[in-house]
Amino acid sequence: MRGLIYKDVIIFFKGIDKKMILLVIGVNILLMLNTGVYAGLFATVMLAMSIGMQNIMCFANDERADWKTYQMAMPVDTISVVASRYVSVILTLTVSLVGSMLFNLVSGVASGCFDGALWGISAAVAILIPLLWTGICLPLTYWFGFRSAQTMGMFGVIPMFLFIKYFEDGVGFSAMISSLSSALFIAGVVTVVVFCLSMGISAAGYERKG
């Protein structure tokens, strides 16, 4: 299974669009100018969502290339193929975590303020969002095709935007940090459960494609 994991991780990195990197950098500069010390958290959210989408797009490209035809000529089973993709998602969390630390470091230096709670919440977000994104979208890809997963991913952005907008226009970002801190444990448990159940659902969807 190590070869499969290596394949999926390499495809992830090779599939990164340079234009997307420039876009992320540009948006993060705007965040630094407008949200100060909280820019690191918002930049982490954007990066984590991008990593989740990138993983799903790579897996979808694999399916469009009729990967299962090649699999039939190899000594690997369905569980190994699907499990390797979930393991590769966990490995790409390193990118999300490193990016989060860099974003918070830069926003801390730019604002002259270092908040340990923000760093902790950003790290949790960097892990939870890609896992949840995969847990929801990958089974959809196997059962209903990439378009359904892409649509669900787009809808997933809306609640996150409204959540941030609510605190920005209302009680302020400091209240958002308190709310996130109290909800992280529950969010973590739910995400892990969804991610684990998702693998079984994905395996069943992959197997039925025959």
Coordinates of C-alpha atoms in Angstrom, one line a residue:
M1 CA 0.0 0.0 0.0
R2 CA 3.0 2.3 0.4
G3 CA 3.3 2.6 -3.3
L4 CA -0.3 3.7 -3.6
I5 CA 0.1 6.3 -0.9
Y6 CA 3.3 7.6 -2.5
K7 CA 1.4 7.9 -5.9
D8 CA -1.5 9.9 -4.3
V9 CA 0.9 12.3 -2.4
I10 CA 3.0 12.9 -5.5
I11 CA -0.2 13.6 -7.6
F12 CA -1.3 16.0 -4.9
F13 CA 1.9 18.1 -5.1
K14 CA 2.1 17.9 -8.9
G15 CA -1.5 19.0 -9.2
I16 CA -1.0 22.3 -7.3
D17 CA -1.7 25.2 -9.6
K18 CA 0.9 28.0 -9.5
K19 CA -1.9 30.5 -10.2
M20 CA -3.7 29.3 -7.1
I21 CA -0.6 29.9 -5.1
L22 CA -0.4 33.5 -6.3
L23 CA -4.1 34.0 -5.6
V24 CA -3.7 32.6 -2.0
I25 CA -0.7 35.0 -1.4
G26 CA -2.6 38.0 -2.8
V27 CA -5.7 37.2 -0.6
N28 CA -3.5 36.7 2.4
I29 CA -1.9 40.1 1.9
L30 CA -5.4 41.7 1.9
L31 CA -6.2 39.8 5.1
M32 CA -3.1 41.1 6.8
L33 CA -4.1 44.6 6.0
N34 CA -7.8 44.3 7.1
T35 CA -7.9 41.8 10.0
G36 CA -4.5 42.2 11.8
V37 CA -3.7 39.5 14.2
Y38 CA -6.6 37.4 13.0
A39 CA -5.3 37.2 9.5
G40 CA -3.4 34.0 10.3
L41 CA -6.6 32.2 11.2
F42 CA -8.5 33.3 8.2
A43 CA -5.5 32.5 5.9
T44 CA -5.4 29.0 7.5
V45 CA -9.1 28.5 6.8
M46 CA -8.5 29.4 3.1
L47 CA -5.4 27.1 2.9
A48 CA -7.2 24.2 4.6
M49 CA -10.2 24.5 2.2
S50 CA -7.8 24.6 -0.8
I51 CA -6.0 21.5 0.4
G52 CA -9.3 19.7 0.8
M53 CA -10.4 20.7 -2.7
Q54 CA -7.0 19.8 -4.1
N55 CA -7.1 16.3 -2.7
I56 CA -10.6 15.6 -4.1
M57 CA -9.7 17.0 -7.5
C58 CA -6.6 14.7 -7.7
F59 CA -8.7 11.6 -6.8
A60 CA -11.4 12.6 -9.3
N61 CA -8.7 12.9 -12.0
D62 CA -7.6 9.4 -11.1
E63 CA -11.1 8.1 -11.7
R64 CA -11.5 10.0 -15.0
A65 CA -8.3 8.3 -16.1
D66 CA -10.0 5.0 -15.4
W67 CA -7.6 4.0 -12.7
K68 CA -9.5 0.9 -11.8
T69 CA -8.6 -0.7 -15.1
Y70 CA -4.9 -0.4 -14.1
Q71 CA -5.7 -1.6 -10.6
M72 CA -7.1 -4.9 -11.9
A73 CA -3.7 -5.7 -13.3
M74 CA -2.1 -5.2 -9.8
P75 CA -2.1 -7.3 -6.6
V76 CA -4.1 -4.6 -4.7
D77 CA -7.6 -4.8 -3.4
T78 CA -10.3 -2.1 -3.1
I79 CA -9.7 -1.5 0.6
S80 CA -6.0 -0.8 -0.1
V81 CA -6.8 1.7 -2.9
V82 CA -9.3 3.6 -0.9
A83 CA -7.4 3.5 2.4
S84 CA -4.3 4.8 0.6
R85 CA -6.2 7.9 -0.4
Y86 CA -7.4 8.6 3.1
V87 CA -3.8 8.1 4.5
S88 CA -2.5 10.5 1.8
V89 CA -5.0 13.1 3.0
I90 CA -3.6 12.7 6.5
L91 CA -0.1 13.2 5.2
T92 CA -1.0 16.4 3.3
L93 CA -2.1 17.8 6.6
T94 CA 1.6 18.6 7.2
V95 CA 1.3 21.3 4.4
S96 CA -1.8 22.7 6.1
L97 CA -0.1 22.8 9.6
V98 CA 3.1 24.3 8.3
G99 CA 1.2 26.9 6.3
S100 CA -0.9 27.8 9.3
M101 CA 2.2 28.4 11.5
L102 CA 3.8 30.6 8.8
F103 CA 0.6 32.6 8.4
N104 CA 0.2 33.2 12.1
L105 CA 3.9 34.1 12.4
V106 CA 3.7 36.7 9.6
S107 CA 0.4 38.1 11.0
G108 CA 1.9 38.2 14.5
V109 CA 4.9 40.1 13.3
A110 CA 2.9 42.5 11.2
S111 CA 0.4 43.3 14.0
G112 CA 3.0 43.1 16.8
C113 CA 0.8 40.7 18.8
F114 CA 1.2 36.9 19.3
D115 CA -1.9 35.1 20.6
G116 CA -1.3 31.5 21.6
A117 CA -5.1 30.7 21.5
L118 CA -5.2 31.9 17.9
W119 CA -2.2 29.6 17.0
G120 CA -4.0 26.6 18.6
I121 CA -7.3 27.2 16.9
S122 CA -5.6 27.7 13.6
A123 CA -3.7 24.4 14.0
A124 CA -7.0 22.7 14.8
V125 CA -8.7 24.3 11.8
A126 CA -5.8 23.3 9.6
I127 CA -6.4 19.6 10.5
L128 CA -10.2 19.5 10.7
I129 CA -11.3 21.2 7.5
P130 CA -9.3 18.9 5.1
L131 CA -10.4 15.8 7.0
L132 CA -14.1 16.9 7.0
W133 CA -13.9 18.0 3.3
T134 CA -12.6 14.5 2.4
G135 CA -15.0 12.7 4.6
I136 CA -17.9 14.3 2.9
C137 CA -16.8 14.8 -0.7
L138 CA -14.8 11.6 -1.4
P139 CA -17.8 9.2 -0.9
L140 CA -19.9 11.5 -3.1
T141 CA -17.2 11.2 -5.8
Y142 CA -17.3 7.4 -5.7
W143 CA -21.1 7.1 -5.5
F144 CA -22.4 10.0 -7.7
G145 CA -19.4 11.4 -9.5
F146 CA -17.0 14.3 -9.2
R147 CA -19.6 17.0 -10.1
S148 CA -21.7 16.2 -7.0
A149 CA -18.7 16.4 -4.8
Q150 CA -17.7 19.7 -6.4
T151 CA -21.2 21.1 -5.9
M152 CA -21.2 20.0 -2.2
G153 CA -17.8 21.6 -1.7
M154 CA -19.0 24.9 -3.1
F155 CA -22.0 24.8 -0.8
G156 CA -19.6 24.1 2.1
V157 CA -17.9 27.4 1.6
I158 CA -21.2 29.4 2.2
P159 CA -21.7 28.6 5.9
M160 CA -18.1 29.3 6.7
F161 CA -18.3 32.7 5.0
L162 CA -21.6 33.6 6.8
F163 CA -20.0 32.5 10.1
I164 CA -17.1 34.8 9.7
K165 CA -19.3 37.6 8.5
Y166 CA -21.6 37.3 11.5
F167 CA -18.7 38.0 13.9
E168 CA -17.2 40.6 11.7
D169 CA -20.4 42.7 11.6
G170 CA -21.6 41.8 15.1
V171 CA -19.9 41.0 18.3
G172 CA -16.3 41.1 16.9
F173 CA -13.6 38.6 16.1
S174 CA -12.6 38.2 19.8
A175 CA -16.0 36.6 20.5
M176 CA -15.4 34.3 17.5
I177 CA -12.3 32.9 19.1
S178 CA -14.2 32.2 22.3
S179 CA -16.9 30.4 20.4
L180 CA -14.4 28.3 18.4
S181 CA -12.5 27.4 21.5
S182 CA -15.6 25.9 23.2
A183 CA -16.7 24.0 20.1
L184 CA -13.3 22.5 18.9
F185 CA -13.6 19.3 21.0
I186 CA -17.0 18.5 19.6
A187 CA -16.0 19.5 16.1
G188 CA -12.9 17.2 16.4
V189 CA -14.9 14.2 17.5
V190 CA -17.5 14.7 14.8
T191 CA -14.8 15.1 12.1
V192 CA -12.9 12.0 13.1
V193 CA -16.2 9.9 13.2
V194 CA -17.2 11.3 9.7
F195 CA -13.7 10.6 8.3
C196 CA -13.6 7.0 9.6
L197 CA -17.2 6.2 8.4
S198 CA -16.5 7.9 5.1
M199 CA -13.7 5.4 4.3
G200 CA -16.2 2.5 4.5
I201 CA -18.8 4.3 2.4
S202 CA -16.1 5.2 -0.2
A203 CA -14.9 1.6 -0.4
A204 CA -18.5 0.4 -1.0
G205 CA -18.9 3.0 -3.7
Y206 CA -15.6 2.2 -5.3
E207 CA -16.4 -1.5 -5.3
R208 CA -19.8 -1.1 -7.0
K209 CA -18.1 0.6 -10.0
G210 CA -16.9 -2.8 -10.9

